Short mmCIF file of C-alpha atoms and ligand atoms in Angstrom, two decimals:
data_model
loop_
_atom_site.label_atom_id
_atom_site.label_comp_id
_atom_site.label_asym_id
_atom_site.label_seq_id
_atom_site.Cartn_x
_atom_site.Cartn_y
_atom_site.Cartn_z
CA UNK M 987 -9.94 3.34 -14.18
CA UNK M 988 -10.57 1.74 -10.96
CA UNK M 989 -8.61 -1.67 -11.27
CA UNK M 990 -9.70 -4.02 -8.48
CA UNK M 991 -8.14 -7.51 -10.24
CA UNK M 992 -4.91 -7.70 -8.70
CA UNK M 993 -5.07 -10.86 -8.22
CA UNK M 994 -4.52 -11.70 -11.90
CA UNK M 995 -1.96 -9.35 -12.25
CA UNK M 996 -1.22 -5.63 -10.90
CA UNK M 997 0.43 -2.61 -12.00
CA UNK M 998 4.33 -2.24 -11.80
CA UNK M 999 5.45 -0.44 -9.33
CA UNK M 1000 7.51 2.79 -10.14
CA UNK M 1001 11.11 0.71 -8.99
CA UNK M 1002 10.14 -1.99 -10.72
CA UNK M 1003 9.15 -0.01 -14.28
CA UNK M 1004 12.65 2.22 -13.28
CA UNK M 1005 14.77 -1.25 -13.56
CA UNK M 1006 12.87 -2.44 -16.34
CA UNK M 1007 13.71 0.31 -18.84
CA UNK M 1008 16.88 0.61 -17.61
CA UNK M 1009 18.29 -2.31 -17.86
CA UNK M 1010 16.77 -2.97 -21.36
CA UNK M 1011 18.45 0.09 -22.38
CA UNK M 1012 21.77 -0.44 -20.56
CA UNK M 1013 22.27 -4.15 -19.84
CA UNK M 1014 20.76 -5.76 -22.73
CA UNK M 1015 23.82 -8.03 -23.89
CA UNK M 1016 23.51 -11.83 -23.72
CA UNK M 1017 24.67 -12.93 -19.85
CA UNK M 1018 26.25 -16.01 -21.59
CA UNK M 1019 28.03 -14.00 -23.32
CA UNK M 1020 31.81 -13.69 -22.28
CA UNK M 1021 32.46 -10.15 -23.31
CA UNK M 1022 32.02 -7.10 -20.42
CA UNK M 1023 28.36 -6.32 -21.67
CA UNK M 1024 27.70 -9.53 -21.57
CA UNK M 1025 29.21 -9.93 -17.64
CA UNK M 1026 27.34 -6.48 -16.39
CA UNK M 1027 23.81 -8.58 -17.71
CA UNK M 1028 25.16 -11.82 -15.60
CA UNK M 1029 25.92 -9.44 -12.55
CA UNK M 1030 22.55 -8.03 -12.43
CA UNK M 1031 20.90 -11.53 -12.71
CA UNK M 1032 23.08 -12.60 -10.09
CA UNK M 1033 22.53 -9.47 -7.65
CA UNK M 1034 18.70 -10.01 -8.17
CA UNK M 1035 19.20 -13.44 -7.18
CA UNK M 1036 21.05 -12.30 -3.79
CA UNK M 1037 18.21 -9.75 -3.13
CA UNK M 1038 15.39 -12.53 -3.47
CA UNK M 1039 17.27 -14.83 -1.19
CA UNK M 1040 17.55 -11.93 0.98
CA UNK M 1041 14.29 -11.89 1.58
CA UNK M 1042 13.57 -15.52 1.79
CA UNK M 1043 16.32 -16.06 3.97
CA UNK M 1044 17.74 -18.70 1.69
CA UNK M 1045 20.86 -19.11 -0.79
CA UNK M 1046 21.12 -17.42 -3.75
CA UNK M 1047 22.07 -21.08 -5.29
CA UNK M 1048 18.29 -22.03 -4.13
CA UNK M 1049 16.44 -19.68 -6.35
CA UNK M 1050 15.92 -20.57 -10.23
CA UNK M 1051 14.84 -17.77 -12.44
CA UNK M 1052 11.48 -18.80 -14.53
CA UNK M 1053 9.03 -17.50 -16.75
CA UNK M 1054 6.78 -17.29 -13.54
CA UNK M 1055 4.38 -19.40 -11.29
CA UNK M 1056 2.95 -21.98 -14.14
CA UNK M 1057 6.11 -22.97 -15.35
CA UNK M 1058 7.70 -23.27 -11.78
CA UNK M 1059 4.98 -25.51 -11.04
CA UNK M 1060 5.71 -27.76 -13.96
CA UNK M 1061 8.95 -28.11 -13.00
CA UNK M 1062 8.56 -29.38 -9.64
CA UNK M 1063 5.29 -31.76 -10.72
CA UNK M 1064 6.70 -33.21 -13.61
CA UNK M 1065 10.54 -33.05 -11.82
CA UNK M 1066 8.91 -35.68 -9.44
CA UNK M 1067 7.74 -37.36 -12.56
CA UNK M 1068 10.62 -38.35 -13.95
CA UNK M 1069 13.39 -37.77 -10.75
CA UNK M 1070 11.71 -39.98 -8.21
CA UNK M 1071 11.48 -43.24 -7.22
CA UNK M 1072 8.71 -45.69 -8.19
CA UNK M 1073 7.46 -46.14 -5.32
CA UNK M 1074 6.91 -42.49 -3.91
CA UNK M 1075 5.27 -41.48 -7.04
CA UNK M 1076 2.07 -40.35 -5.36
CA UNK M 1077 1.01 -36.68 -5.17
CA UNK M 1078 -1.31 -35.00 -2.91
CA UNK M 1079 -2.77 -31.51 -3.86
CA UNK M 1080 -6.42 -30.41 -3.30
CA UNK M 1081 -9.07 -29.93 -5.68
CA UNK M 1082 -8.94 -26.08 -5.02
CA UNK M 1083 -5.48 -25.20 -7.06
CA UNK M 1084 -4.83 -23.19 -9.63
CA UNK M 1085 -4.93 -24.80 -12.71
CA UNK M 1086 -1.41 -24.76 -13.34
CA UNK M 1087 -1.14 -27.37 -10.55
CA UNK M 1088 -4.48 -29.24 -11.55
CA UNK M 1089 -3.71 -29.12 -15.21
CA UNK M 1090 -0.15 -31.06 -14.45
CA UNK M 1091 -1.75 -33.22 -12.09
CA UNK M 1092 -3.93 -34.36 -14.64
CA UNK M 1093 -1.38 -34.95 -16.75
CA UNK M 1094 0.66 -36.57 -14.68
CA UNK M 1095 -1.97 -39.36 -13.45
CA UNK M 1096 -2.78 -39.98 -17.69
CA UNK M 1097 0.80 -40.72 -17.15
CA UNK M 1098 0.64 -43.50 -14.80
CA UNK M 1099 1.13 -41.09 -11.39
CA UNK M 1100 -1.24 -41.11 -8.46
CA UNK M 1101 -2.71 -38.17 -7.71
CA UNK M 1102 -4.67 -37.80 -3.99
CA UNK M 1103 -6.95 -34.93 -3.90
CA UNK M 1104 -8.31 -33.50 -0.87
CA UNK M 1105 -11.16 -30.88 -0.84
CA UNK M 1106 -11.52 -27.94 1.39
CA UNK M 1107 -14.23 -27.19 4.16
CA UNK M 1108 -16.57 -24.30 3.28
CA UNK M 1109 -13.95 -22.21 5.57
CA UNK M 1110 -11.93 -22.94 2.30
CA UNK M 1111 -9.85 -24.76 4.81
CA UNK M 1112 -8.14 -28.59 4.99
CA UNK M 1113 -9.66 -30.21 7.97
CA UNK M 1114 -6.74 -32.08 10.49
CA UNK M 1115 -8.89 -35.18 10.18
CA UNK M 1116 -8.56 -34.86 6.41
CA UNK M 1117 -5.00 -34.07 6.17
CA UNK M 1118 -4.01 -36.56 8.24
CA UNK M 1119 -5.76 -39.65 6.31
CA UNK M 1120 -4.29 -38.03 3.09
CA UNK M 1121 -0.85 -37.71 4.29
CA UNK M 1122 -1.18 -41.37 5.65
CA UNK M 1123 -0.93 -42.42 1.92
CA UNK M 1124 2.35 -41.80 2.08
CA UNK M 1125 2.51 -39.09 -0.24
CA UNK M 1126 5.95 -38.49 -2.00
CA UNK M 1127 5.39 -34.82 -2.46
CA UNK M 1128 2.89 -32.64 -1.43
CA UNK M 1129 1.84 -29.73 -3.29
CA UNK M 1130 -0.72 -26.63 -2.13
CA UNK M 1131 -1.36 -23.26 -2.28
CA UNK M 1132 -0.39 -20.69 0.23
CA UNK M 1133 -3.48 -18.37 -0.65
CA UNK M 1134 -6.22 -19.26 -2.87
CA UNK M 1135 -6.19 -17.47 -5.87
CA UNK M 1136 -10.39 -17.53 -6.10
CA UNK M 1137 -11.13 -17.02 -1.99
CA UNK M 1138 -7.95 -15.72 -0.19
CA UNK M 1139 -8.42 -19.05 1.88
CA UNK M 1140 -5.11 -19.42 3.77
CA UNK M 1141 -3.11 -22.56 4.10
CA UNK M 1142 -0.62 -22.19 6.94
CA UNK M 1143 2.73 -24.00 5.09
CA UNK M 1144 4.36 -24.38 8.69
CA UNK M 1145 1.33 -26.59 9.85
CA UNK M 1146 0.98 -28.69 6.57
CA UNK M 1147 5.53 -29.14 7.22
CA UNK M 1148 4.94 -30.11 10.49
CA UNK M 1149 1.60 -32.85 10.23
CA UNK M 1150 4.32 -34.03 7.00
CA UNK M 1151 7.13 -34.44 9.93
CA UNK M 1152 5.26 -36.11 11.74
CA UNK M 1153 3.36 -38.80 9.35
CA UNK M 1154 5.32 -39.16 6.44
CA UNK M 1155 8.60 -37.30 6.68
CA UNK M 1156 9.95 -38.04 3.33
CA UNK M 1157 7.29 -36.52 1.46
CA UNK M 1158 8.45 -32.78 -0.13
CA UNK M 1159 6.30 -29.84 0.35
CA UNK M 1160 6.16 -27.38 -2.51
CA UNK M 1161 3.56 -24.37 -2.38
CA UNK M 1162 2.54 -22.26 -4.77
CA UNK M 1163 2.95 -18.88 -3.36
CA UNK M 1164 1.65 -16.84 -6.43
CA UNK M 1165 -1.08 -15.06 -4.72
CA UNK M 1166 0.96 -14.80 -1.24
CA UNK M 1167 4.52 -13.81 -2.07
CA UNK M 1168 5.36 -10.12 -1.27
CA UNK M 1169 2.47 -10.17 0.91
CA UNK M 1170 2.75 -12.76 3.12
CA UNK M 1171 5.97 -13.06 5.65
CA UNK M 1172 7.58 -16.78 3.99
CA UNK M 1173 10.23 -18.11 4.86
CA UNK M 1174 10.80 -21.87 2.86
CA UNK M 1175 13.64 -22.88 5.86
CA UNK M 1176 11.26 -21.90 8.99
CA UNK M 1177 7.83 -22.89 7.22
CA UNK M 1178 9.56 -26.33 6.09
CA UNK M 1179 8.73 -25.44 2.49
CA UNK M 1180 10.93 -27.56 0.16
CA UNK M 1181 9.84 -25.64 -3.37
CA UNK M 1182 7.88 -22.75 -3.57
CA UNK M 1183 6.80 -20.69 -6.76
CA UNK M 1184 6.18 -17.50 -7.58
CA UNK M 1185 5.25 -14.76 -9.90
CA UNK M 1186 6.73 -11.07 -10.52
CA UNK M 1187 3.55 -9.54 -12.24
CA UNK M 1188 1.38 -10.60 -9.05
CA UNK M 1189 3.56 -8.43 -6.96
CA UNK M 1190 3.67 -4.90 -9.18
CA UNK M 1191 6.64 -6.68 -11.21
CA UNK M 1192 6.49 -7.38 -14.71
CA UNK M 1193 4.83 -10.58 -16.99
CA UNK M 1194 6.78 -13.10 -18.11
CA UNK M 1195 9.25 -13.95 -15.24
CA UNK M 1196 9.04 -16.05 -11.72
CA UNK M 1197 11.29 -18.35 -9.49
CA UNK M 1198 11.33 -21.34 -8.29
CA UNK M 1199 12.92 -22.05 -4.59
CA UNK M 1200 14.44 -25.42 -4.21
CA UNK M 1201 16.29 -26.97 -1.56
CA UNK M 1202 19.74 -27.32 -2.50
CA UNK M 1203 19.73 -30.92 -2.10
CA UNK M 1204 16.26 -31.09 -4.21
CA UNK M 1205 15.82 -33.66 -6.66
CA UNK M 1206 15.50 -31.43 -9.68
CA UNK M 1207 15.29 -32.15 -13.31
CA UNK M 1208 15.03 -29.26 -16.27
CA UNK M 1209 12.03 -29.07 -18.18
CA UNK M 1210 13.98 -26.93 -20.82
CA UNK M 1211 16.81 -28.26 -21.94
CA UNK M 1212 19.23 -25.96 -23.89
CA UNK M 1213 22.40 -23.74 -23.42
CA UNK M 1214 22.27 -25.22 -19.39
CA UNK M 1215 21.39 -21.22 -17.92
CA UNK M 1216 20.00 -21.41 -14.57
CA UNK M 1217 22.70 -24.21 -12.70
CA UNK M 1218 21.44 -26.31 -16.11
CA UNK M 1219 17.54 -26.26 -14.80
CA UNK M 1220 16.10 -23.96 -16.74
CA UNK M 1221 17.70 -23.36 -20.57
CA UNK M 1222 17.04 -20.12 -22.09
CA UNK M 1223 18.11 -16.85 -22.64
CA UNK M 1224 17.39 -15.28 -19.30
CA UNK M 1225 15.01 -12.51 -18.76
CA UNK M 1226 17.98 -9.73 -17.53
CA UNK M 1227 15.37 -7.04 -17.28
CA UNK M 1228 12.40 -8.65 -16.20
CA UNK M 1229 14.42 -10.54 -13.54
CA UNK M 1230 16.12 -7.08 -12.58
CA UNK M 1231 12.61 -5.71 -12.22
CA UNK M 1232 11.76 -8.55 -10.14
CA UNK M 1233 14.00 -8.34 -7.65
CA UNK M 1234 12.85 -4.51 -7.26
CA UNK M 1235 9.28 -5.47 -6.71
CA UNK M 1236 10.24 -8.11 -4.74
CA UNK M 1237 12.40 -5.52 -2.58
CA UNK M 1238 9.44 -3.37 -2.71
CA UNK M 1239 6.91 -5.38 -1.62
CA UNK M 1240 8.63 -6.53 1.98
CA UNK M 1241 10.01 -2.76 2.52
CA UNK M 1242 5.63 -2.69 2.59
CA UNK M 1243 5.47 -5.74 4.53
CA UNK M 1244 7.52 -4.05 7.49
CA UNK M 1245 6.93 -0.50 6.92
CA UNK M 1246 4.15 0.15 5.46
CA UNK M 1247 0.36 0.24 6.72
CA UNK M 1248 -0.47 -3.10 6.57
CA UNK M 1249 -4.10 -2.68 8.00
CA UNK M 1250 -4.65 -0.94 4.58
CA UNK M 1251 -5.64 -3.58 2.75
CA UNK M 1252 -8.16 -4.83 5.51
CA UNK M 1253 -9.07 -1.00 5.31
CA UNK M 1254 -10.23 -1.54 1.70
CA UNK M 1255 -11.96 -5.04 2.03
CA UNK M 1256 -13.97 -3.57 5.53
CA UNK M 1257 -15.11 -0.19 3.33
CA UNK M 1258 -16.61 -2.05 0.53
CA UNK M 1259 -18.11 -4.28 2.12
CA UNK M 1260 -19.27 -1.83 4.57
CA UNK M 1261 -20.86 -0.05 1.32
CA UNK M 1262 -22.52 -2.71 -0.56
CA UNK M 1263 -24.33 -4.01 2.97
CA UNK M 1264 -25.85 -0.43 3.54
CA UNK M 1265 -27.34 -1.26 -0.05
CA UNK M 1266 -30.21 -3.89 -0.40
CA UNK M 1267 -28.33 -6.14 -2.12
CA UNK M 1268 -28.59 -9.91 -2.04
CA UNK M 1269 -25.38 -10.98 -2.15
CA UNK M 1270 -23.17 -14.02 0.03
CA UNK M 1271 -19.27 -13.72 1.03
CA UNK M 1272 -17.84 -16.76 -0.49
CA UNK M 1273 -14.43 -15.95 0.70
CA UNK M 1274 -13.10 -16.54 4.91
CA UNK M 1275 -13.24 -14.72 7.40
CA UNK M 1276 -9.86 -15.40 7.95
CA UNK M 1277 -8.53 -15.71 4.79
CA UNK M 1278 -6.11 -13.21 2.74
CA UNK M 1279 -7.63 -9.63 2.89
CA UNK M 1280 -6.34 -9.01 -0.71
CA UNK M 1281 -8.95 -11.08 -2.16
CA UNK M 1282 -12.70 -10.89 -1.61
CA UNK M 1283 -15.46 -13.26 -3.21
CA UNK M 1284 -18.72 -12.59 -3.54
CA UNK M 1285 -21.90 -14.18 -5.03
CA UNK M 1286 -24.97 -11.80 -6.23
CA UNK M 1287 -27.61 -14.85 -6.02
CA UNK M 1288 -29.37 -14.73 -9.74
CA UNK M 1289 -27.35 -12.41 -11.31
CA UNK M 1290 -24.83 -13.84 -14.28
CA UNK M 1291 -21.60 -12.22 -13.19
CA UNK M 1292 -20.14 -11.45 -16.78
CA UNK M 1293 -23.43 -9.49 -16.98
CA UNK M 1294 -22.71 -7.58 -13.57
CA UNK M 1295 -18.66 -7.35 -14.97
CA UNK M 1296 -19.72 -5.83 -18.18
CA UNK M 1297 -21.62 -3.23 -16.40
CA UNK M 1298 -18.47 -2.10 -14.20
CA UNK M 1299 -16.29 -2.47 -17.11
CA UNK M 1300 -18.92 0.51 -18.83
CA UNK M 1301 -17.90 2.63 -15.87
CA UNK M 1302 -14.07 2.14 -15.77
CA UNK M 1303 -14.33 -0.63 -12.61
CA UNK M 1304 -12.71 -3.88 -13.36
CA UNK M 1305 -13.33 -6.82 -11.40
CA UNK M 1306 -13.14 -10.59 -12.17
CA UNK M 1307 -15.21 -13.65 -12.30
CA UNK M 1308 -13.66 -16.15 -10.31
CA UNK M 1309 -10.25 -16.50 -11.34
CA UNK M 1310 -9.12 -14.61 -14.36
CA UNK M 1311 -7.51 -17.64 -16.18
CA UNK M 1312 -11.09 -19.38 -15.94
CA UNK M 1313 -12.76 -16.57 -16.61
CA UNK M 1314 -14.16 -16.92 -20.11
CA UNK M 1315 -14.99 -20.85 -19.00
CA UNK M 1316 -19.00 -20.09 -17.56
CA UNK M 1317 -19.12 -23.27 -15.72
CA UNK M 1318 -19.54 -23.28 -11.67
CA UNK M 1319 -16.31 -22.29 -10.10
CA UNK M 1320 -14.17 -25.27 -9.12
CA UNK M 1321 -13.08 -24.23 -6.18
CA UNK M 1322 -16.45 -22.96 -4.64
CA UNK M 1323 -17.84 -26.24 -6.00
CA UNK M 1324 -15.04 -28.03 -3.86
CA UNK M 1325 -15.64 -25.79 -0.73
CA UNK M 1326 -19.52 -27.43 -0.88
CA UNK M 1327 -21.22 -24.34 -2.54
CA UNK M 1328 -24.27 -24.86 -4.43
CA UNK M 1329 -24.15 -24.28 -8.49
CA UNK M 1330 -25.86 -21.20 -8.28
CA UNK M 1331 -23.71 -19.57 -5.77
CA UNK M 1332 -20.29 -21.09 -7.38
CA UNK M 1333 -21.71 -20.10 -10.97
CA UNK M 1334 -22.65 -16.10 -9.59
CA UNK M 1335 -19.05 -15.61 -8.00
CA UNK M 1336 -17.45 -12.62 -8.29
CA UNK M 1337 -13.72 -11.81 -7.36
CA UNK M 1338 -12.34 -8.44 -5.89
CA UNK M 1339 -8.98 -8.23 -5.07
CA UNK M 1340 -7.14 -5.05 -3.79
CA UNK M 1341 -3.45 -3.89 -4.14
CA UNK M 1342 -1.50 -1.49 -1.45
CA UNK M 1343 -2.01 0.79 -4.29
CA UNK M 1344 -5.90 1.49 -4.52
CA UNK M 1345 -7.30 3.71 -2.18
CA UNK M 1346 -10.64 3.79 0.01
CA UNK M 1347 -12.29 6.77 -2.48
CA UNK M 1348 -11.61 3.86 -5.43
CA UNK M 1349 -13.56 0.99 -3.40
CA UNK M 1350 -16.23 3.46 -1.93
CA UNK M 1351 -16.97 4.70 -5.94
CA UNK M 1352 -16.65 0.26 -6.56
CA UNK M 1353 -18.91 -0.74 -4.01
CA UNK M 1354 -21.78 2.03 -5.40
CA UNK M 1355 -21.02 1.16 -9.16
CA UNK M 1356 -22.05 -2.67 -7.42
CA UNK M 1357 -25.37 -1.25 -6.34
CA UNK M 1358 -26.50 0.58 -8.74
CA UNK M 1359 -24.97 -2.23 -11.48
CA UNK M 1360 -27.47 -4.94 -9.17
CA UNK M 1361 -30.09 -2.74 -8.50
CA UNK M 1362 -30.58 -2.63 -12.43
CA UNK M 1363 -29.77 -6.55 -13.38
N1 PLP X 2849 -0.89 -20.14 -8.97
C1 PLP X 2849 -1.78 -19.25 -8.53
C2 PLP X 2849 -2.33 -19.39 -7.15
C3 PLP X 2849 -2.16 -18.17 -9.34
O1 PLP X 2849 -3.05 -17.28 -8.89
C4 PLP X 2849 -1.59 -18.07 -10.63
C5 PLP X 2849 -2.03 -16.99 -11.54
O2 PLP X 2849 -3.13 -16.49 -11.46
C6 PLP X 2849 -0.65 -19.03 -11.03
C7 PLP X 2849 -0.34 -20.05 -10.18
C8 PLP X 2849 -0.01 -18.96 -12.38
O3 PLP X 2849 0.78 -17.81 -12.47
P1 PLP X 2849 1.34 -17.32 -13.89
O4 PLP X 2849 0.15 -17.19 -14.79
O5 PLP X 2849 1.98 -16.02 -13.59
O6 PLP X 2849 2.28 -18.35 -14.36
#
């Protein structure tokens, strides 16, 4: 198998799958639980917590344990809902999220709450003229992604902080950092980030478990309400393994950030591409030039990418259409549609997206199984 979707989820990593087993095997007693197996659970969640702010350079008290990026999202959207006042009840995201923030949105404006969308430039960026006009509304929280899920497009948090300084300083910043955390250096205090969420399975951590960063002054309401876990935000049973297993991958993942190769990944992107333009092809880069190198999009004009997927999936290669949570909706991709792509580029997208784990021999063999796949179609 040659598995070239990390951006909807990756493998775990061998710390991460170590912590896992063991602590469903030895720390498996209830953390609210006042008994000594039910403390050595707590610890761990709390020690996890210490690591992650560790590497955010925040408090341990700032990070909320979730069940990952979607739900963290809700809970700062729909916080504002209900926690702020009347009059700063205006959002401003872009029309290029992931659908956990457009989905809410939506939501949120049948709800009586103004939503401002901005679109993004084909460079998949947020023009300063733009930005600037949209932030003018007086936004009372602003919400974006650090790296698009569909393009790699970067948003640079720190700039987005700083124009929000500077035009309308009591507006919160939250970004969704699903697709850059463990990758990208963040740091909420430096960038000005306010809330910032996250999942462990898009980092070679498990499913089912995320964070939320929030000031510790934040305006924060649950969206569970329950036995009060989490500082009361976040009822539930908590997640002692997964959250363990987190913290691991987490770990992981900046040990790679500062030690590893970190031209690898542009290694990867350069090589297949390199490959599939020696070919004949006729195919258009959707995705930056200077956008995340972990995520590459690509459009074969007049071929029906499920068609081109199902004949990579025959030969062990898997890929994705746009974004996997879309991926069984055939419609024109949203976000190429909002970067000014035509229908028949945004509708033949495909998306690549490399992990520090795959190797150049793995995208060399992709890259031909793409040739030969759309010399056939
Ligand atoms: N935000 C972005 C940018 C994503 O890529 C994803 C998942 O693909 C999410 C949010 C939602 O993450 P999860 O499905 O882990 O809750």
């Amino acid at each position: 198998m040659i598995f070239l979707d990390n951006a909807s989820t990756t493998s775990l990593c061998d710390k991460a799958r170590d912590a896992l087993i063991y602590h469903l095997d030895h720390t498996n007693g209830n953390p609210s639980s006042l008994h000594n197996y039910g403390n050595e659970a707590k610890r761990v969640i709390e020690d996890s917590r210490m690591k992650i702010a560790g590497l955010l350079d925040c408090s341990a008290k700032e990070i909320y344990f979730t069940s990952g990026a979607t739900e963290s999202i809700n809970t700062v959207l729909k916080n504002f809902w209900h926690a702020y006042p009347k009059a700063a009840r205006r959002i401003l995201t872009s029309t290029a999220e992931h659908s956990a923030t457009t989905e809410t949105c939506k939501f949120l404006k049948s709800n009586g709450i103004e939503v401002i969308n901005i679109s993004p430039s084909e460079n998949g960026r947020y023009s300063d003229e733009k930005l600037r006009e949209a932030l003018g509304s007086k936004p009372g929280l602003v919400s974006l992604m650090h790296v698009n899920n569909e393009t790699g497009a970067i948003t640079e948090p720190r700039k987005i902080s700083e124009m929000i300084k500077s035009i309308c300083p009591r507006a919160k910043l939250h970004i969704d950092a699903a697709q850059s955390f463990g990758k990208f250096g963040l740091s909420p205090y430096k960038d000005g980030i306010d809330y910032l969420s996250a999942s462990a399975h898009k980092l070679h951590g498990p499913k089912g478990v995320g964070l939320l960063f929030a000031r510790r002054n934040a305006l924060l309401i649950p969206l569970l309400h329950g036995g009060g876990q989490e500082s009361k935000l976040r009822s539930g049973t908590e997640n002692t393994a997964g959250i363990a297993a987190f913290a691991e991958a987490s770990d992981e993942a900046w040990n790679w950030m500062i030690n590893g190769d970190l031209s690898h990944i542009k290694i990867l992107r350069t090589a297949f591409l390199k490959e599939l333009s020696a070919s004949h092809s006729n195919y258009l880069v959707n995705s930056p030039d200077d956008g995340s190198d972990y995520i590459l999009n690509i459009s074969f004009i007049g071929i029906r990418p499920e068609v081109l997927l199902r004949c990579l999936d025959s030969e062990g290669i898997y890929v994705s259409t746009s974004s996997a949570c879309s991926s069984r909706n055939r419609k024109p991709s949203r976000v190429l549609k909002a970067m000014g792509f035509d229908d028949e580029r945004a509708s033949s997208a495909i998306r690549i997206s490399f992990s520090r784990y795959n190797t150049i021999d793995e995208v060399t063999i992709a890259a031909k199984a793409f040739v030969k796949a759309v010399s056939f179609l």
